[in-house]
Short mmCIF file of C-alpha atoms in Angstrom, two decimals:
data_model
loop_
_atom_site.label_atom_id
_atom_site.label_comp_id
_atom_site.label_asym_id
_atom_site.label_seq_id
_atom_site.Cartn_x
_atom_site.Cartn_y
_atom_site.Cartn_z
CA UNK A 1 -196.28 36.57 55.02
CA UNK A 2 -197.03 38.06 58.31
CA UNK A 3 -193.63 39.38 58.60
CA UNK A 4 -193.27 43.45 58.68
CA UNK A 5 -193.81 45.48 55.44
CA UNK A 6 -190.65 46.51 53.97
CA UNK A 7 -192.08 50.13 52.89
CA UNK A 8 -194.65 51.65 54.51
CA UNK A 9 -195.99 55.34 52.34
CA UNK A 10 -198.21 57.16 54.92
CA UNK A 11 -200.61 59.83 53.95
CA UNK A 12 -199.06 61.26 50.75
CA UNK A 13 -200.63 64.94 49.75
CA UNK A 14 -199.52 66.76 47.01
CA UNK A 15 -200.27 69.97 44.91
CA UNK A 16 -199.12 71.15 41.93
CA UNK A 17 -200.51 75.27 42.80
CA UNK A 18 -204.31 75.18 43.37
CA UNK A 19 -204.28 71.98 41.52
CA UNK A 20 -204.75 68.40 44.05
CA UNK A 21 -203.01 65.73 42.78
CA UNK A 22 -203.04 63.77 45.98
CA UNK A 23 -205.43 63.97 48.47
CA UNK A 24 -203.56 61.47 50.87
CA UNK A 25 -202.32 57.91 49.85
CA UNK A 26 -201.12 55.15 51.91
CA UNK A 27 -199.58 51.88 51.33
CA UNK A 28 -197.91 49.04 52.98
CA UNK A 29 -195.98 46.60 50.73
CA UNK A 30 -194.34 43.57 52.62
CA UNK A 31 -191.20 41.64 50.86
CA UNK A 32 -192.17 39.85 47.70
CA UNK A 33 -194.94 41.52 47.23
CA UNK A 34 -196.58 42.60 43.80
CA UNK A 35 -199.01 45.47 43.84
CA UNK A 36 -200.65 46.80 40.55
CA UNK A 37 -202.08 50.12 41.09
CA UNK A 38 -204.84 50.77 38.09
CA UNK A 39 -207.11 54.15 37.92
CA UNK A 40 -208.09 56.38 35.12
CA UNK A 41 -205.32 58.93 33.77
CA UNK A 42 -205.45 62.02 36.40
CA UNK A 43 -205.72 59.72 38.93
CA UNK A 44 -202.36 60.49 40.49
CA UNK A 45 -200.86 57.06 39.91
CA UNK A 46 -197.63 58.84 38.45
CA UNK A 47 -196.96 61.14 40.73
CA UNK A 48 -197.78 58.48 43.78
CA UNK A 49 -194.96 56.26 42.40
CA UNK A 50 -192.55 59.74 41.63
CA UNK A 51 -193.38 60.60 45.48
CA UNK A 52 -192.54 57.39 47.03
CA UNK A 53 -188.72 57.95 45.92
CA UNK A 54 -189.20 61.77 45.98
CA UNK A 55 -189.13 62.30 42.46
CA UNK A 56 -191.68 64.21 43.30
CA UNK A 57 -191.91 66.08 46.82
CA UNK A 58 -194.91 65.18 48.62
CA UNK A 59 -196.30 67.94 50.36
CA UNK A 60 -196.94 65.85 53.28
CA UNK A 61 -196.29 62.35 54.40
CA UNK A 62 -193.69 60.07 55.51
CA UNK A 63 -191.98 57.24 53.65
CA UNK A 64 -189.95 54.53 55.34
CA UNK A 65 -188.04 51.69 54.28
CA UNK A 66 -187.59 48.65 56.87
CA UNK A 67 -189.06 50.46 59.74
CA UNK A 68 -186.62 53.92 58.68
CA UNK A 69 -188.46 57.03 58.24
CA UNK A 70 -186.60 58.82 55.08
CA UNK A 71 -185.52 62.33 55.58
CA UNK A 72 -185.61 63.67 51.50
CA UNK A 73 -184.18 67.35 52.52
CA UNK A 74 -180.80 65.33 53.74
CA UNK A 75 -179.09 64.85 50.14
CA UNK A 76 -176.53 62.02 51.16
CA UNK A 77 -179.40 59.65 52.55
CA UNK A 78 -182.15 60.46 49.88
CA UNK A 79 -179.50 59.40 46.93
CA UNK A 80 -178.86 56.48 49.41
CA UNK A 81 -182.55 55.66 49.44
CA UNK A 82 -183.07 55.88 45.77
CA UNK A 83 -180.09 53.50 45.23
CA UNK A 84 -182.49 51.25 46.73
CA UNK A 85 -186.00 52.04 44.87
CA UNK A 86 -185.61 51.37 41.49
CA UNK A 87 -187.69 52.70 38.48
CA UNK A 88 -189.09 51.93 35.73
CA UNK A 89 -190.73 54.71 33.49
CA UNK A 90 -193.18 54.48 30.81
CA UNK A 91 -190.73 56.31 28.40
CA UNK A 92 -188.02 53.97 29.16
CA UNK A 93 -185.41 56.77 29.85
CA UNK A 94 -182.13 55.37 28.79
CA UNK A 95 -179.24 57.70 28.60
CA UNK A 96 -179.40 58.52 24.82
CA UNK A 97 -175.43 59.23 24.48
CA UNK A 98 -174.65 55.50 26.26
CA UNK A 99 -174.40 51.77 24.67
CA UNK A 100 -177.21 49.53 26.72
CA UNK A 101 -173.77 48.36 28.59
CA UNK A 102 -173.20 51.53 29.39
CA UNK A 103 -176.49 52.54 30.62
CA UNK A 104 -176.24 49.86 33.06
CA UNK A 105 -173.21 50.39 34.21
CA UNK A 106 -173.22 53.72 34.60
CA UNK A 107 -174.99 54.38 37.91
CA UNK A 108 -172.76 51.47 39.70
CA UNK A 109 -169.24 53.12 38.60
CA UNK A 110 -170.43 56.69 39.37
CA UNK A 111 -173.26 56.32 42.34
CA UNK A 112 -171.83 52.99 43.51
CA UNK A 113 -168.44 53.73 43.04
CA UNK A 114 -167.56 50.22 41.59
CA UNK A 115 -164.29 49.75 39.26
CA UNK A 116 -165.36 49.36 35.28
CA UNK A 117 -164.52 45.68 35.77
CA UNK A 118 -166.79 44.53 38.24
CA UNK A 119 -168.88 46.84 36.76
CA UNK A 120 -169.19 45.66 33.60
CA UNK A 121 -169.23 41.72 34.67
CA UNK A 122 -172.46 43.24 36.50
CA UNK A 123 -173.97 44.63 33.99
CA UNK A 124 -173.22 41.90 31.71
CA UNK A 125 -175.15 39.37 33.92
CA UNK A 126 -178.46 42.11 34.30
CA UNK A 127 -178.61 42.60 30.61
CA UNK A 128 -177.96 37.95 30.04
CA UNK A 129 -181.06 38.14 32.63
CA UNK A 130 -183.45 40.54 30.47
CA UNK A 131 -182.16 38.09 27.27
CA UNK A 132 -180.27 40.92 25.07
CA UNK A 133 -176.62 39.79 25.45
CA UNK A 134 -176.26 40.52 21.77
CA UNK A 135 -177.70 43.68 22.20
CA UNK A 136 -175.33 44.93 25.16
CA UNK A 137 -173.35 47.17 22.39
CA UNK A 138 -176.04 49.07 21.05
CA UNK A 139 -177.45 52.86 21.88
CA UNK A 140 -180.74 53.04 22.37
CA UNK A 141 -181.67 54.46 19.04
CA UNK A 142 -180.75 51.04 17.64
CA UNK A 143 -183.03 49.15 19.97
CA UNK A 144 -186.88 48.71 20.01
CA UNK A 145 -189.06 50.20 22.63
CA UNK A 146 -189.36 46.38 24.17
CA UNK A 147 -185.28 46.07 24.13
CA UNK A 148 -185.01 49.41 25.79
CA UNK A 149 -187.70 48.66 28.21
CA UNK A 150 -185.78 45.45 29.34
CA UNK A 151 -182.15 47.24 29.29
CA UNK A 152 -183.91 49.90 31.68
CA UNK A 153 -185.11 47.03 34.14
CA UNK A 154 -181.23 45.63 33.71
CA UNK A 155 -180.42 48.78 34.61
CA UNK A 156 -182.30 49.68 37.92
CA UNK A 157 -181.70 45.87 38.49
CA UNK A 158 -178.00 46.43 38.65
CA UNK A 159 -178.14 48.65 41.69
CA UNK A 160 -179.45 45.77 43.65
CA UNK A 161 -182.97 47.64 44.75
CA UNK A 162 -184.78 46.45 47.44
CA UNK A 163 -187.97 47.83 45.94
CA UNK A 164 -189.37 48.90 41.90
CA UNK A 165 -191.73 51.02 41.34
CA UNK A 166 -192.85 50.63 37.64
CA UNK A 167 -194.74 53.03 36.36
CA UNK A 168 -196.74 52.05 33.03
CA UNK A 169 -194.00 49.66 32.07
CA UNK A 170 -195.71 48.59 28.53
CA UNK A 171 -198.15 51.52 27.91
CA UNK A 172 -195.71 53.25 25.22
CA UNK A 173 -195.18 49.78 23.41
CA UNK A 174 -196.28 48.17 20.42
CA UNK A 175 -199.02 45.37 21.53
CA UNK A 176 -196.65 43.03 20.28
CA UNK A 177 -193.24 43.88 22.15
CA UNK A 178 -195.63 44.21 25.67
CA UNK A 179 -195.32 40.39 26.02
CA UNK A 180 -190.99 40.51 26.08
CA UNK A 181 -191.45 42.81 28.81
CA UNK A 182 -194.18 41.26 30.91
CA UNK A 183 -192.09 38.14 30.78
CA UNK A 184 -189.45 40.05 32.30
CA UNK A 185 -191.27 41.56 34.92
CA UNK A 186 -193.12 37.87 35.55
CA UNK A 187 -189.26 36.55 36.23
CA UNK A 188 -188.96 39.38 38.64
CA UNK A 189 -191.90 38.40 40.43
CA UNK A 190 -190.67 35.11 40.66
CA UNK A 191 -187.88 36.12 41.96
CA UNK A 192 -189.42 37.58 45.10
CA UNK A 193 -188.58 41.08 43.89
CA UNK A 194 -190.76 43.58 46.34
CA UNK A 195 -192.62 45.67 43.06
CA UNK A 196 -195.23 48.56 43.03
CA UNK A 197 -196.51 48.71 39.86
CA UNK A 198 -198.93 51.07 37.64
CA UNK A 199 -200.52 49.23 34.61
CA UNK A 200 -203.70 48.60 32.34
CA UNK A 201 -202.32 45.04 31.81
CA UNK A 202 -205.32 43.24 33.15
CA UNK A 203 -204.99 39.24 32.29
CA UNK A 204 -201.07 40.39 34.15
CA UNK A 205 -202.62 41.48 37.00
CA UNK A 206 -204.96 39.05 37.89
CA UNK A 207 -202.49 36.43 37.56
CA UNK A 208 -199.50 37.69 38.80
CA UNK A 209 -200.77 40.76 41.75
CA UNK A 210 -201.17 39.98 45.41
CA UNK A 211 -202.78 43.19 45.51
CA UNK A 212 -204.80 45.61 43.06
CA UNK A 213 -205.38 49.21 44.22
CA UNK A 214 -207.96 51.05 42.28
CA UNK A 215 -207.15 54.80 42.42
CA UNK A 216 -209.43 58.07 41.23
CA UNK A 217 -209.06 61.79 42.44
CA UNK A 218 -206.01 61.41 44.07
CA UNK A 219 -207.72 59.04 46.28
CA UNK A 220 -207.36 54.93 46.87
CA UNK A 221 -210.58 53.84 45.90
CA UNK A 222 -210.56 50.42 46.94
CA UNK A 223 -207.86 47.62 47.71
CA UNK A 224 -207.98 43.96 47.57
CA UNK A 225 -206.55 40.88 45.76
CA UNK A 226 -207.41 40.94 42.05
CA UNK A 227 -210.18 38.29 42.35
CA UNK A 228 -212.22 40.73 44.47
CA UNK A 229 -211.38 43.83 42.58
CA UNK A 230 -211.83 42.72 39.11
CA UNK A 231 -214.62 40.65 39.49
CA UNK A 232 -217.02 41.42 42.94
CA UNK A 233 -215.69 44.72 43.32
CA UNK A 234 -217.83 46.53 45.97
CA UNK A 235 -217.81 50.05 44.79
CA UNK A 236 -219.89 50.69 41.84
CA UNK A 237 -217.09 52.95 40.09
CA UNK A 238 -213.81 50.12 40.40
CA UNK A 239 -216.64 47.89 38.66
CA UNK A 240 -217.34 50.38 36.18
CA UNK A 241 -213.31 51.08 35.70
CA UNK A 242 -212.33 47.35 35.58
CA UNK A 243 -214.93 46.21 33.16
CA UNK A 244 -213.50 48.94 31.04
CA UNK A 245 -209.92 47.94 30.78
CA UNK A 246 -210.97 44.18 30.44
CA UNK A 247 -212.74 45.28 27.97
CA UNK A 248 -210.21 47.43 25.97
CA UNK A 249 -207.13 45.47 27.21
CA UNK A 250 -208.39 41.62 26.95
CA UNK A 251 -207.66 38.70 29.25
CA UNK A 252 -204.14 37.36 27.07
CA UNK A 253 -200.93 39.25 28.68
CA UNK B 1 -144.85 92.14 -11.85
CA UNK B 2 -143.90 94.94 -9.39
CA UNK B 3 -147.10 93.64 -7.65
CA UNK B 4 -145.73 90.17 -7.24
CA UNK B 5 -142.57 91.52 -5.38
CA UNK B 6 -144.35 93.16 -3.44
CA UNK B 7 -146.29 90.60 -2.33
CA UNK B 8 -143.60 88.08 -1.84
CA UNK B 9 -141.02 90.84 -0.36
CA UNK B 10 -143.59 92.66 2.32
CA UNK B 11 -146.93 91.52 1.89
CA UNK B 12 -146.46 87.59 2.78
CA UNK B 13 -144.16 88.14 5.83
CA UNK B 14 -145.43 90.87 7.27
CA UNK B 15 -148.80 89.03 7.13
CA UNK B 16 -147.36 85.51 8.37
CA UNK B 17 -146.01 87.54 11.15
CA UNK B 18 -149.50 88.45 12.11
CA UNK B 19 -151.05 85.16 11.30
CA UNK B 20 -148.80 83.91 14.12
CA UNK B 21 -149.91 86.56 16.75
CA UNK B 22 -153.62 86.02 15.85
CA UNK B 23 -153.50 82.08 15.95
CA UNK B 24 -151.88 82.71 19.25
CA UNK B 25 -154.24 84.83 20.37
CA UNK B 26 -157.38 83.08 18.80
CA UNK B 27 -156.32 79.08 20.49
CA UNK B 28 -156.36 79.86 24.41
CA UNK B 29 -159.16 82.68 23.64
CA UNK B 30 -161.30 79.38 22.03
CA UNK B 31 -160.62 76.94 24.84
CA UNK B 32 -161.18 79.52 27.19
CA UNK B 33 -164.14 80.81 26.09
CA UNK B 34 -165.43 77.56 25.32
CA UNK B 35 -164.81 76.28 29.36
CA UNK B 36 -166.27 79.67 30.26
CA UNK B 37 -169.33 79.26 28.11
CA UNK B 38 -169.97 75.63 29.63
CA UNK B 39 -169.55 76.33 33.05
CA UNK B 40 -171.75 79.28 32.45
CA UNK B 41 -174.35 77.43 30.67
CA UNK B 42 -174.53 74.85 32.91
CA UNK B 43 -174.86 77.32 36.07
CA UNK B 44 -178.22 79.29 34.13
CA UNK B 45 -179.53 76.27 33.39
CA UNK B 46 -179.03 74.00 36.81
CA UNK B 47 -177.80 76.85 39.24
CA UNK B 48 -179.47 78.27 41.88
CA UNK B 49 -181.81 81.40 42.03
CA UNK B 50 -178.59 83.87 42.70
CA UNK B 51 -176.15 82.18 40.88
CA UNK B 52 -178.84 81.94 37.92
CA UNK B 53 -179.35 86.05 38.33
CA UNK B 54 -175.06 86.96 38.23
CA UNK B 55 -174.75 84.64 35.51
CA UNK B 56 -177.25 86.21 33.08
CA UNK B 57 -175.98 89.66 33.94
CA UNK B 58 -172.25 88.69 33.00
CA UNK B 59 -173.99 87.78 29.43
CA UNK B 60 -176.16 90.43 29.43
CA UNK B 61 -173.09 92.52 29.87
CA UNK B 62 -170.84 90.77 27.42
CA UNK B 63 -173.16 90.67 24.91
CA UNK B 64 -174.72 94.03 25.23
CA UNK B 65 -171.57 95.89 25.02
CA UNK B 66 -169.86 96.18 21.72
CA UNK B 67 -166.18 94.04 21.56
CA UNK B 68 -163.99 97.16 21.46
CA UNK B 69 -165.35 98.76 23.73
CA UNK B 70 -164.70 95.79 25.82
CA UNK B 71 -161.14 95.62 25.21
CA UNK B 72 -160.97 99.28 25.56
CA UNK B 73 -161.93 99.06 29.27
CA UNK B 74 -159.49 95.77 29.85
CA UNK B 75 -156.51 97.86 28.21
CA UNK B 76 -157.41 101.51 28.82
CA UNK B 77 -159.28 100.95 32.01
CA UNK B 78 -157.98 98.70 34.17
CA UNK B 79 -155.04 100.74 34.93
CA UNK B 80 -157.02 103.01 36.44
CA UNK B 81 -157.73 100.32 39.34
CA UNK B 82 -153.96 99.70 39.17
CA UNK B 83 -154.22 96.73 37.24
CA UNK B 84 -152.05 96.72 34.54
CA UNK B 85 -152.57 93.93 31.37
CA UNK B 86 -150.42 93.87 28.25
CA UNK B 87 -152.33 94.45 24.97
CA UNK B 88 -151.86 90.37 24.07
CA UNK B 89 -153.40 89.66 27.44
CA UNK B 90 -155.83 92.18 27.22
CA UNK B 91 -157.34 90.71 24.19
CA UNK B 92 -157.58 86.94 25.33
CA UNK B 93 -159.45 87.95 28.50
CA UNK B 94 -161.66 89.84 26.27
CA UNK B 95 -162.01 87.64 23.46
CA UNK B 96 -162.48 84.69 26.24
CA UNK B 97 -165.04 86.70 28.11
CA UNK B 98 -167.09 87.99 25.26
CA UNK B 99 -166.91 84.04 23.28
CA UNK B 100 -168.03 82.55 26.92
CA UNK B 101 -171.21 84.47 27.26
CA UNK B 102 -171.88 83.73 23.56
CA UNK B 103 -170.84 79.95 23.98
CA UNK B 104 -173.51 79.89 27.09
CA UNK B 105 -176.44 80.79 24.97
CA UNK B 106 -175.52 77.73 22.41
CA UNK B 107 -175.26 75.62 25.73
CA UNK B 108 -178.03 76.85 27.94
CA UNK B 109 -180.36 75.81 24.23
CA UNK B 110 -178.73 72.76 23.96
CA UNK B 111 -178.85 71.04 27.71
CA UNK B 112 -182.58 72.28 27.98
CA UNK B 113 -183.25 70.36 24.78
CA UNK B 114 -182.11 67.14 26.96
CA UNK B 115 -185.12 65.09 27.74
CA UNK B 116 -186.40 65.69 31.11
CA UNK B 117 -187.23 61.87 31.85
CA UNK B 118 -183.07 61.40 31.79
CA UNK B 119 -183.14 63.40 34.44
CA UNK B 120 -185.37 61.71 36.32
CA UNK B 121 -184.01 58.60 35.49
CA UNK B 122 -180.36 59.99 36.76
CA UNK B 123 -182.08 60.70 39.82
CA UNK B 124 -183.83 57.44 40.57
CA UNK B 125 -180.71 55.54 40.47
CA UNK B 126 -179.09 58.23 42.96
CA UNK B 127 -177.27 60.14 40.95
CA UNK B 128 -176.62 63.64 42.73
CA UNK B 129 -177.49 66.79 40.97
CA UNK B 130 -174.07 67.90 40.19
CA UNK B 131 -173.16 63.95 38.81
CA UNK B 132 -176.01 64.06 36.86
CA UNK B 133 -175.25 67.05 35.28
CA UNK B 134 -171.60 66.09 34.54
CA UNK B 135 -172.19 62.68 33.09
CA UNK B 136 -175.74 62.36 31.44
CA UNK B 137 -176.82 65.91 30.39
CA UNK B 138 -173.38 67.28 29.13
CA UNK B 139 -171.83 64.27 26.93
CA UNK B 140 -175.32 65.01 25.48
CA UNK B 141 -175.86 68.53 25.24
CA UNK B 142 -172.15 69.05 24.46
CA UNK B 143 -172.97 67.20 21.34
CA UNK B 144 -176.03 69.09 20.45
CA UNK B 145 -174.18 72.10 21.08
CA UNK B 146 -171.15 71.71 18.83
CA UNK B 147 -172.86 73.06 15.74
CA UNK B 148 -173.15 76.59 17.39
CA UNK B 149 -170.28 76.01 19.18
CA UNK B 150 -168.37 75.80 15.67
CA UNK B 151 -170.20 78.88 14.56
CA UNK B 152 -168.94 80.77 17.77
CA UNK B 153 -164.85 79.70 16.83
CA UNK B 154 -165.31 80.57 13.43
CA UNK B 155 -167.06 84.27 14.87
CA UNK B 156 -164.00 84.32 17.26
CA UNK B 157 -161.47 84.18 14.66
CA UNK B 158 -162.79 87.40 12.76
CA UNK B 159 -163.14 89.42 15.80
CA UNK B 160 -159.76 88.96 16.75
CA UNK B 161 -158.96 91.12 14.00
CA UNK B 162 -159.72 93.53 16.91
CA UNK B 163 -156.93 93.03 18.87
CA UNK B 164 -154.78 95.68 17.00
CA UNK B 165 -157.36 98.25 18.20
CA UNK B 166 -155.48 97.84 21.78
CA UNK B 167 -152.11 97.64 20.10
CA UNK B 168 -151.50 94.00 19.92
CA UNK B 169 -150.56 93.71 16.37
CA UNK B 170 -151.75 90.64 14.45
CA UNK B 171 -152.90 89.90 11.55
CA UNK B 172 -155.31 93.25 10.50
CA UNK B 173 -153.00 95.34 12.57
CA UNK B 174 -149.78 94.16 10.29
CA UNK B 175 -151.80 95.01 7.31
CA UNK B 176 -152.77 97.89 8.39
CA UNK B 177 -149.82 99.05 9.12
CA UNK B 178 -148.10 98.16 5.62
CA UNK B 179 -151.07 99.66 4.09
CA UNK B 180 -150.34 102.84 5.23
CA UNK B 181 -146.93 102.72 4.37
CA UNK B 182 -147.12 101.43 1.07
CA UNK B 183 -151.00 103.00 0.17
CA UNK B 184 -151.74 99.51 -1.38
CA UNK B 185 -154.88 99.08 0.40
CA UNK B 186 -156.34 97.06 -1.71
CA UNK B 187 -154.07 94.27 -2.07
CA UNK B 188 -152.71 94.17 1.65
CA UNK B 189 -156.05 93.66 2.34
CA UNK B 190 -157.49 91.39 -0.27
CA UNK B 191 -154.25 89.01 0.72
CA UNK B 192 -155.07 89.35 4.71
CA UNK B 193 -158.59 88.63 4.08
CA UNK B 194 -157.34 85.10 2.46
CA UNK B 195 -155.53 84.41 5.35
CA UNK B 196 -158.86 84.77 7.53
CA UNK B 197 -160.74 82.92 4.97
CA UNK B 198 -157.77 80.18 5.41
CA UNK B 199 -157.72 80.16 8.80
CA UNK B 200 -161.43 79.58 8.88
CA UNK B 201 -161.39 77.32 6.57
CA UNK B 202 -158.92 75.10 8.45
CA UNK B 203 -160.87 75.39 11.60
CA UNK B 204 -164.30 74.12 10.05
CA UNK B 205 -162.20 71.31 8.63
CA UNK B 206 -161.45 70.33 12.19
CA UNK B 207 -164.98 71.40 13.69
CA UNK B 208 -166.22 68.88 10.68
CA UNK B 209 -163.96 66.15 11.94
CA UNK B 210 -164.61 66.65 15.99
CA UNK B 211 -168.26 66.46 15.60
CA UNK B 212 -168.32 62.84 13.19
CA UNK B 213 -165.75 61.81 15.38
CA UNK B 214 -168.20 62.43 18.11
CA UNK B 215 -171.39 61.13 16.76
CA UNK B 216 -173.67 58.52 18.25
CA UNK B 217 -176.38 56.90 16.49
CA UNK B 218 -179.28 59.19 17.31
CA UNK B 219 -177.12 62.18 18.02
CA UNK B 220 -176.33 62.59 14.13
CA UNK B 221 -177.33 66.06 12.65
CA UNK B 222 -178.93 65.36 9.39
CA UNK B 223 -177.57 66.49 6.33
CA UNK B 224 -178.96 67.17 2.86
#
């Protein structure tokens, strides 16, 4: 573990007019790695996670990916880089006119420039992995929000990213349907997939996070492995925070 | 029964006649304006600052000034700058101009109705701008857009009842003309007005057709 960290995010600042969403973020992830970012809503967890594959355009900053600094205003290597960040939104985000098949193969025949075959062999094996074989013919309006969750980690899966960022993966679902897509995200883990993740999903956290970065005001807080932070937190207001969401969000994931 | 002679004789070929010249004129203007309305839509809604500006002056433009007038400066004026255009071409490149800037609005509604998170997701998997675009906002704003779209053709075949204004006889220009000559206004006109009411008839069978052969599940438009 003492290898280096596979993206570094320096100093992040960003403003939306007179309005400070980020006030300077930083964040070293190494391969593997799982870290849960929690904070109240405002915090700037969103638009940290949109920044760090330029979603978003920080105001200030530097990103880089094994040790490469990432120049956004070049067009050919930002889509390059994105190819290899993949994300996960709260409101899923499948293409609404494409089967779940489709959705997933979609950004490896047209960004990838794979033939449909291989593409669709792919796919195939991303969408066996999230369990909806069955499903692969269906749009999206024909699948629940925990089926379209998992086809939209098939799909960013697909592309073979070296990092996801996942931002509120469960927080638009039904409490029953948040357990399909935990599993999911616990195979990734597993795995050794490299994640960056933004959820209330306590009981998930403290089992599954190397890392739990409390954010507020555009600002980190406090850092530390989940034992620390959720339960001998040293700033007064992560205590205050995490007791909340245990509270409200329980121990089960 | 003089009447019925007279409609099988003059009325009913004379008209057919016309019906040809207008479906020929009403097909390419449709496809045309229909490409021109989507490239245009696309460009106000996803082009840059500049190209944003010139394209909502060529619909401020095409809408703002009245049809004939239009086709009055493509036939009439254009010579003037050497540029000659028969009456038949005249009227496609004004029906095509005037049903693109239309088209655009229909468009322009349509691919801003897209959810934004699409895009976003389009761009997180590296789609460029220009691929995202072409193959997750227009499959589904294309779809959205076909009712008004529909609307637009059907609009399109009336107004080509303009052409004859520039001398390219079709349809209302060959009833025109035999209603002058035979003073039955009333009947030349009543049968030419069936033949528009056919002609649109037949094209919101097909309109029907293109957009349930076209429909996804969520995409359907609800009806009573």
């Amino acid at each position: 573990m003492e290898s280096e960290p596979i993206l570094v995010v320096e100093n992040i600042k960003k403003a939306f007019g007179p309005r400070v969403i980020l006030k300077g973020v930083s964040m070293a992830i190494r391969r593997g790695e799982l870290k849960v970012l929690i904070g109240p809503s405002g915090a700037g967890k969103s638009t940290f996670l949109q920044c760090i594959n330029f979603l978003v355009t920080p105001d200030a900053g530097e990103i880089r990916l094994e040790g490469r600094p990432i120049h956004h205003s070049r067009k050919r290597e930002l889509y390059a880089y994105r190819q290899q960040v993949g994300m996960i939104f709260q409101d899923f985000n499948l293409f609404d006119h494409l089967t779940a098949l489709d959705n997933v193969m979609i950004g490896l025949v047209r960004v990838k420039g794979m033939d449909r075959k291989s593409a669709r062999e792919r796919a195939m094996a991303e969408i066996e992995r999230v369990g909806l074989k069955e499903h692969a013919g269906h749009y999206p309006a024909q699948l629940s929000g925990g089926q379209k969750q998992r086809i939209s980690i098939a799909r960013a899966l697909a592309m073979d990213p070296k990092v996801m960022l996942l931002d509120e993966p469960t927080s638009a679902l039904d409490p029953e349907l948040i357990g399909e897509v935990l599993a999911v995200i616990r195979d990734l883990v597993a795995n050794g997939m490299t994640m960056v993740m933004a959820t209330h999903q306590i009981g998930f956290s403290r089992a599954m996070a190397n890392e739990i970065i409390f954010m507020e005001d555009g600002l980190i807080v406090e850092q530390g492995p989940p034992s620390v932070i959720l339960s001998d937190a040293r700033c007064e207001r992560t205590k205050e925070f995490c007791s909340k969401i245990t509270e409200l969000y329980g121990e089960a994931s | 029964m003089d009447e019925l002679l007279f409609l099988q004789d003059e009325v009913v070929p004379a008209l057919l006649k016309g019906l040809r010249v207008s479906i020929l004129l009403i097909v390419p203007s449709a496809f045309f304006g229909l490409f021109i309305g989507i490239l245009v839509g696309a460009l106000r809604v996803y082009g840059s600052r500049p190209v944003v500006f010139a394209a909502d002056i060529y619909v401020t433009l095409f809408r703002g000034i009245p049809l004939v007038v239009q086709l009055f400066i493509w036939y009439f004026g254009l010579p003037y700058l050497g540029i000659y255009l028969s009456p038949f071409t005249a009227s496609i490149v004004g029906f095509s101009l005037c049903s693109g800037a239309y088209h655009s609005e229909y468009i322009r509604g349509a691919l801003k109705s897209i959810k934004r998170g699409q895009m976003l997701a389009a761009q997180a998997l590296g789609f460029s701008k220009f691929q995202m675009v072409v193959s997750v906002i227009l499959p589904q704003g294309l779809r959205r857009a076909l009712p008004g779209c529909g609307n637009e053709i059907i609009y399109l075949i009336k107004y080509s009842s303009l052409a004859y204004m520039v001398t390219c006889i079709e349809l209302t220009g060959e009833a025109k003309i035999l209603a002058s000559h035979s003073f039955k206004y009333t009947e030349v006109y009543l049968a030419a007005g069936g033949f528009y009411l056919g002609l649109v008839s037949i094209a919101g069978w097909i309109l029907h057709r293109l957009e349930r052969r076209v429909a996804i599940p969520g995409f359907e438009h609800h009806r009573g």
